[in-house]
């Protein structure tokens, strides 16, 4: 009997999480539609929904359109019934927010970061969390951290984050000990991908998505069957160091030559503009080459400055080639571009698409949708907080289980 | 009550399939180990195992090593308790086998193929299946077909297979109608990857694997979390048309230039050897350039012929670069190489590895294991038959369910 009961409990939990996952991705949604998607019986779905209503986790929000017969009642999560905290450890500042179940940022704290000092970086994480926790948004059910560098998400350890001076830091453990909450630590480009997937209008319970984050460096996050795919070593999506110029490429910070980052990143674009300025005396950028930064390049690009157009076009070209390779490898048909470089906007996007179409197998690249992400800095925060949910919806249940 | 009962049935089926999947991947295995891996209670596992023993699907095969206390009884599938049929539609011949649960080929039928005639190709498929079914291996529980070209596996439709003159052929439906058995149709490189995963010593229930098939063309199959990953359009692994030579690459059959296939495939190696023969008067291959084929190149390569070494080295170099990109993208740490080109053996493999190490991010490529597959032509046959099992173990249950 103990056996049967344990099995039954497990099933109930599984079904409950499945229903919640479906509401999370597809809200507002009717009970009938949930039953259809999950293959659970309508009676089971209704029973589960009743517990959600009792918990205050879900609410009835109106009537859907009918296809004959009664209009179905639509259900949504109660936006402010639970909160998560998401934190992004960006290069110049750490920024954390309390987030509700619709991905709205309720409260945000940021602290600038200067020194490359591991102890101070950790203190700053605690400072932000202390402030957010003190604000009295209740209940907070978990904390997610997006960090640069190499992360073991399963163990919650930052293996190596050079800018933060962290090696083998058991970050999840340290935060859990202080705040007594579930904690999740994830690479920032991967977090950003989760954010775009869950809150960027791409949320399908079993969907696939690639999000390529193009900023100082370049990194991607890959969602497969509705879950973050990290690969065996945790670094899936590390496409910034894919070699795109086998001959005569520039030296990369990784020690190799011709990496995608050396031509398509924000850093590369700025560097190349500085170096080439002397050949473009009429360029606005040539006036003070040493002061060229990404803002200047973006401005000049929008004014059709020849130097800015050149470096941006080369950046777009090789990024497009890399996307063609990605599409050939994974055949994932939704790709979102994020990061500072996406400020170059639709012209840049069109050039990337053109190169992707040139380099890829026609029937595959033609079916691929490229777009620019909508969440900017929120992607990291929302993604780090949402990862915990994608992996375990039971976080949201407060009452003890039967 | 109907509700509870339906849910309970579903759970039972889920648990049963989970236990079977675990035995399939890890046999011989003890009940305790199954319970540990599946997180099911030992009582549940024992109950399920009893039904398998009654069905004759599983048997006790001896004692495992003890870690204190009684030695555990080990369980394995009964090799010949069920059969599957796998069929590979290769370029020059179709070959089909009856396969048992250990992946042993019990009976094989092959028929050469000549004309590019869709009707005749389909008739040949039926001929082989007729013969295999007539041989009286009982019970056969399903048929898997590995075909070149673009396949919609979910619908069982061959969308386009140029060599076979098939467009939008509902192959699964046609075979199902004739033999009244479950049928699965899958791209041959994907089938081959499943074969290597399940029967090549790589079988982990939730494991990842990439298998790159290097022959006339080049295609890969990707296993993620123990399942074939096909991407949104079904063509994941189509790496033969990844552009590796943006400048000055050769024209590919796909219409683009510089595809991986134009330098690293068996076809490319033979073509290049023919073209370059005049520059290598001392090469064995130069004696009769028009007659150079892959056999000749492999022979010459093994005798350190300079021309053969050159074309093989270039082939290995760009394949290694592509693998570095694959590793950067997916961080999957097991890669198996198969196909005719793998006859070049360990020297070729070492050159590929060297290029992969040169082009990839050190910490990722250094952790990646490259090896040559063990199954040769059996990979396709075993993989096409095993795909059905990976997706639905309930195929193996003959008795009606409670």
PDB file of C-alpha atoms in Angstrom, chain A residues 2-4 6-8 10-11 14-15 18 38-41 43-45 47 149-150 207-209 222 224-225 227 229-239 241-244 246-247 254 256 259 317-318 321 324-334 357-364 369, chain B residues 2-4 6-8 10-11 14-15 18 38-41 43-45 47 149-150 207-209 222 224-225 227 229-239 241-244 246-247 254 256 259 317-318 321 324-334 357-364 369:
ATOM      1  CA  UNK A   2       2.839   2.372   0.831  1.00  0.00           C
ATOM      2  CA  UNK A   3       4.118   1.549  -2.604  1.00  0.00           C
ATOM      3  CA  UNK A   4       0.873   2.359  -4.384  1.00  0.00           C
ATOM      4  CA  UNK A   6       3.957   6.759  -3.180  1.00  0.00           C
ATOM      5  CA  UNK A   7       3.392   6.111  -6.860  1.00  0.00           C
ATOM      6  CA  UNK A   8       0.069   7.865  -6.739  1.00  0.00           C
ATOM      7  CA  UNK A  10       4.266  11.093  -7.668  1.00  0.00           C
ATOM      8  CA  UNK A  11       1.735  10.948 -10.462  1.00  0.00           C
ATOM      9  CA  UNK A  14       3.619  15.153 -12.221  1.00  0.00           C
ATOM     10  CA  UNK A  15       0.143  15.948 -13.521  1.00  0.00           C
ATOM     11  CA  UNK A  18       2.168  19.553 -16.283  1.00  0.00           C
ATOM     12  CA  UNK A  38      -1.723  17.531 -21.696  1.00  0.00           C
ATOM     13  CA  UNK A  39      -3.774  14.453 -22.675  1.00  0.00           C
ATOM     14  CA  UNK A  40      -5.128  14.411 -19.131  1.00  0.00           C
ATOM     15  CA  UNK A  41      -8.836  13.814 -18.645  1.00  0.00           C
ATOM     16  CA  UNK A  43     -11.975  15.646 -14.735  1.00  0.00           C
ATOM     17  CA  UNK A  44      -8.318  15.420 -13.693  1.00  0.00           C
ATOM     18  CA  UNK A  45      -7.633  18.884 -15.059  1.00  0.00           C
ATOM     19  CA  UNK A  47      -9.575  18.739  -9.979  1.00  0.00           C
ATOM     20  CA  UNK A 149      31.649  32.787 -17.361  1.00  0.00           C
ATOM     21  CA  UNK A 150      31.532  29.055 -16.998  1.00  0.00           C
ATOM     22  CA  UNK A 207       9.294  24.451 -28.195  1.00  0.00           C
ATOM     23  CA  UNK A 208      12.809  25.045 -29.543  1.00  0.00           C
ATOM     24  CA  UNK A 209      14.583  28.401 -29.696  1.00  0.00           C
ATOM     25  CA  UNK A 222      19.573  26.933 -26.794  1.00  0.00           C
ATOM     26  CA  UNK A 224      15.203  22.258 -26.818  1.00  0.00           C
ATOM     27  CA  UNK A 225      11.816  20.729 -26.094  1.00  0.00           C
ATOM     28  CA  UNK A 227      14.160  23.170 -21.652  1.00  0.00           C
ATOM     29  CA  UNK A 229      20.077  22.629 -23.291  1.00  0.00           C
ATOM     30  CA  UNK A 230      23.516  23.020 -21.720  1.00  0.00           C
ATOM     31  CA  UNK A 231      25.371  20.092 -23.276  1.00  0.00           C
ATOM     32  CA  UNK A 232      27.565  17.645 -21.404  1.00  0.00           C
ATOM     33  CA  UNK A 233      29.929  20.317 -20.117  1.00  0.00           C
ATOM     34  CA  UNK A 234      27.406  23.114 -19.523  1.00  0.00           C
ATOM     35  CA  UNK A 235      28.736  25.337 -22.314  1.00  0.00           C
ATOM     36  CA  UNK A 236      26.327  24.679 -25.169  1.00  0.00           C
ATOM     37  CA  UNK A 237      25.838  27.893 -27.135  1.00  0.00           C
ATOM     38  CA  UNK A 238      29.468  29.015 -26.880  1.00  0.00           C
ATOM     39  CA  UNK A 239      29.474  30.164 -30.495  1.00  0.00           C
ATOM     40  CA  UNK A 241      34.714  31.163 -30.474  1.00  0.00           C
ATOM     41  CA  UNK A 242      33.600  29.304 -33.551  1.00  0.00           C
ATOM     42  CA  UNK A 243      36.248  29.865 -36.199  1.00  0.00           C
ATOM     43  CA  UNK A 244      34.802  31.814 -39.122  1.00  0.00           C
ATOM     44  CA  UNK A 246      40.366  30.017 -41.072  1.00  0.00           C
ATOM     45  CA  UNK A 247      42.861  32.165 -42.985  1.00  0.00           C
ATOM     46  CA  UNK A 254      40.853  32.969 -26.308  1.00  0.00           C
ATOM     47  CA  UNK A 256      42.916  31.414 -31.360  1.00  0.00           C
ATOM     48  CA  UNK A 259      36.787  33.493 -33.976  1.00  0.00           C
ATOM     49  CA  UNK A 317      28.104  38.849 -42.757  1.00  0.00           C
ATOM     50  CA  UNK A 318      30.039  36.458 -40.545  1.00  0.00           C
ATOM     51  CA  UNK A 321      27.334  32.585 -41.914  1.00  0.00           C
ATOM     52  CA  UNK A 324      23.513  29.254 -41.347  1.00  0.00           C
ATOM     53  CA  UNK A 325      25.766  26.663 -39.708  1.00  0.00           C
ATOM     54  CA  UNK A 326      23.599  26.684 -36.616  1.00  0.00           C
ATOM     55  CA  UNK A 327      20.484  26.159 -38.706  1.00  0.00           C
ATOM     56  CA  UNK A 328      22.151  23.332 -40.641  1.00  0.00           C
ATOM     57  CA  UNK A 329      23.115  21.677 -37.377  1.00  0.00           C
ATOM     58  CA  UNK A 330      19.932  22.080 -35.342  1.00  0.00           C
ATOM     59  CA  UNK A 331      17.213  23.052 -37.825  1.00  0.00           C
ATOM     60  CA  UNK A 332      15.662  25.245 -35.129  1.00  0.00           C
ATOM     61  CA  UNK A 333      13.466  27.709 -36.969  1.00  0.00           C
ATOM     62  CA  UNK A 334      13.260  30.545 -34.452  1.00  0.00           C
ATOM     63  CA  UNK A 357      20.465  32.755 -46.850  1.00  0.00           C
ATOM     64  CA  UNK A 358      23.632  32.863 -48.927  1.00  0.00           C
ATOM     65  CA  UNK A 359      25.487  30.335 -46.787  1.00  0.00           C
ATOM     66  CA  UNK A 360      22.768  27.907 -45.726  1.00  0.00           C
ATOM     67  CA  UNK A 361      20.839  25.127 -47.401  1.00  0.00           C
ATOM     68  CA  UNK A 362      17.904  26.938 -49.023  1.00  0.00           C
ATOM     69  CA  UNK A 363      15.079  24.750 -47.742  1.00  0.00           C
ATOM     70  CA  UNK A 364      16.375  25.108 -44.175  1.00  0.00           C
ATOM     71  CA  UNK A 369      12.715  33.302 -38.642  1.00  0.00           C
TER      72      UNK A 369
ATOM     73  CA  UNK B   2     -13.190   6.675 -14.235  1.00  0.00           C
ATOM     74  CA  UNK B   3     -10.931   9.661 -13.921  1.00  0.00           C
ATOM     75  CA  UNK B   4      -8.776   8.172 -11.191  1.00  0.00           C
ATOM     76  CA  UNK B   6      -7.507   6.459 -16.261  1.00  0.00           C
ATOM     77  CA  UNK B   7      -4.805   8.405 -14.470  1.00  0.00           C
ATOM     78  CA  UNK B   8      -3.668   5.307 -12.665  1.00  0.00           C
ATOM     79  CA  UNK B  10      -1.402   6.057 -17.475  1.00  0.00           C
ATOM     80  CA  UNK B  11       1.022   6.124 -14.569  1.00  0.00           C
ATOM     81  CA  UNK B  14       4.691   5.355 -17.783  1.00  0.00           C
ATOM     82  CA  UNK B  15       6.494   3.528 -14.983  1.00  0.00           C
ATOM     83  CA  UNK B  18      10.643   3.733 -17.720  1.00  0.00           C
ATOM     84  CA  UNK B  38      14.237   5.591 -12.060  1.00  0.00           C
ATOM     85  CA  UNK B  39      13.456   6.934  -8.558  1.00  0.00           C
ATOM     86  CA  UNK B  40      10.643   4.401  -8.374  1.00  0.00           C
ATOM     87  CA  UNK B  41      10.204   2.448  -5.157  1.00  0.00           C
ATOM     88  CA  UNK B  43       8.305  -2.498  -4.542  1.00  0.00           C
ATOM     89  CA  UNK B  44       7.025  -0.816  -7.715  1.00  0.00           C
ATOM     90  CA  UNK B  45      10.053  -1.997  -9.655  1.00  0.00           C
ATOM     91  CA  UNK B  47       5.971  -5.573  -9.344  1.00  0.00           C
ATOM     92  CA  UNK B 149      16.592  12.333 -48.301  1.00  0.00           C
ATOM     93  CA  UNK B 150      14.180  14.505 -46.420  1.00  0.00           C
ATOM     94  CA  UNK B 207      22.638  10.608 -22.877  1.00  0.00           C
ATOM     95  CA  UNK B 208      23.786  12.894 -25.704  1.00  0.00           C
ATOM     96  CA  UNK B 209      25.657  11.801 -28.820  1.00  0.00           C
ATOM     97  CA  UNK B 222      22.024  14.096 -32.936  1.00  0.00           C
ATOM     98  CA  UNK B 224      19.771  14.674 -26.978  1.00  0.00           C
ATOM     99  CA  UNK B 225      18.593  13.386 -23.614  1.00  0.00           C
ATOM    100  CA  UNK B 227      16.133  10.873 -27.952  1.00  0.00           C
ATOM    101  CA  UNK B 229      16.660  15.404 -32.092  1.00  0.00           C
ATOM    102  CA  UNK B 230      15.308  16.287 -35.523  1.00  0.00           C
ATOM    103  CA  UNK B 231      14.763  20.031 -35.143  1.00  0.00           C
ATOM    104  CA  UNK B 232      11.653  21.916 -36.195  1.00  0.00           C
ATOM    105  CA  UNK B 233      11.923  20.871 -39.835  1.00  0.00           C
ATOM    106  CA  UNK B 234      13.228  17.324 -39.345  1.00  0.00           C
ATOM    107  CA  UNK B 235      16.659  18.047 -40.828  1.00  0.00           C
ATOM    108  CA  UNK B 236      18.836  18.561 -37.758  1.00  0.00           C
ATOM    109  CA  UNK B 237      22.313  17.203 -38.469  1.00  0.00           C
ATOM    110  CA  UNK B 238      22.425  18.404 -42.083  1.00  0.00           C
ATOM    111  CA  UNK B 239      26.040  19.500 -41.707  1.00  0.00           C
ATOM    112  CA  UNK B 241      26.136  21.805 -46.513  1.00  0.00           C
ATOM    113  CA  UNK B 242      27.690  23.946 -43.844  1.00  0.00           C
ATOM    114  CA  UNK B 243      29.948  26.436 -45.604  1.00  0.00           C
ATOM    115  CA  UNK B 244      33.575  25.841 -44.631  1.00  0.00           C
ATOM    116  CA  UNK B 246      33.655  31.140 -47.764  1.00  0.00           C
ATOM    117  CA  UNK B 247      36.219  32.143 -50.399  1.00  0.00           C
ATOM    118  CA  UNK B 254      23.208  21.989 -53.574  1.00  0.00           C
ATOM    119  CA  UNK B 256      26.280  26.744 -53.137  1.00  0.00           C
ATOM    120  CA  UNK B 259      30.140  23.255 -48.482  1.00  0.00           C
ATOM    121  CA  UNK B 317      41.125  19.332 -41.751  1.00  0.00           C
ATOM    122  CA  UNK B 318      37.790  20.851 -42.711  1.00  0.00           C
ATOM    123  CA  UNK B 321      36.945  22.527 -38.164  1.00  0.00           C
ATOM    124  CA  UNK B 324      34.926  22.227 -33.485  1.00  0.00           C
ATOM    125  CA  UNK B 325      31.920  24.348 -34.454  1.00  0.00           C
ATOM    126  CA  UNK B 326      29.579  21.531 -33.510  1.00  0.00           C
ATOM    127  CA  UNK B 327      31.268  21.170 -30.131  1.00  0.00           C
ATOM    128  CA  UNK B 328      31.109  24.929 -29.544  1.00  0.00           C
ATOM    129  CA  UNK B 329      27.412  24.890 -30.360  1.00  0.00           C
ATOM    130  CA  UNK B 330      26.251  21.790 -28.504  1.00  0.00           C
ATOM    131  CA  UNK B 331      29.071  20.880 -26.105  1.00  0.00           C
ATOM    132  CA  UNK B 332      28.239  17.210 -26.669  1.00  0.00           C
ATOM    133  CA  UNK B 333      31.331  15.306 -25.625  1.00  0.00           C
ATOM    134  CA  UNK B 334      30.893  12.071 -27.563  1.00  0.00           C
ATOM    135  CA  UNK B 357      41.678  21.030 -31.309  1.00  0.00           C
ATOM    136  CA  UNK B 358      43.168  23.808 -33.406  1.00  0.00           C
ATOM    137  CA  UNK B 359      39.828  25.412 -34.212  1.00  0.00           C
ATOM    138  CA  UNK B 360      37.821  24.909 -31.029  1.00  0.00           C
ATOM    139  CA  UNK B 361      37.778  26.455 -27.589  1.00  0.00           C
ATOM    140  CA  UNK B 362      40.388  24.443 -25.677  1.00  0.00           C
ATOM    141  CA  UNK B 363      38.346  23.607 -22.593  1.00  0.00           C
ATOM    142  CA  UNK B 364      35.510  22.304 -24.778  1.00  0.00           C
ATOM    143  CA  UNK B 369      35.934  12.107 -27.407  1.00  0.00           C
TER     144      UNK B 369
END
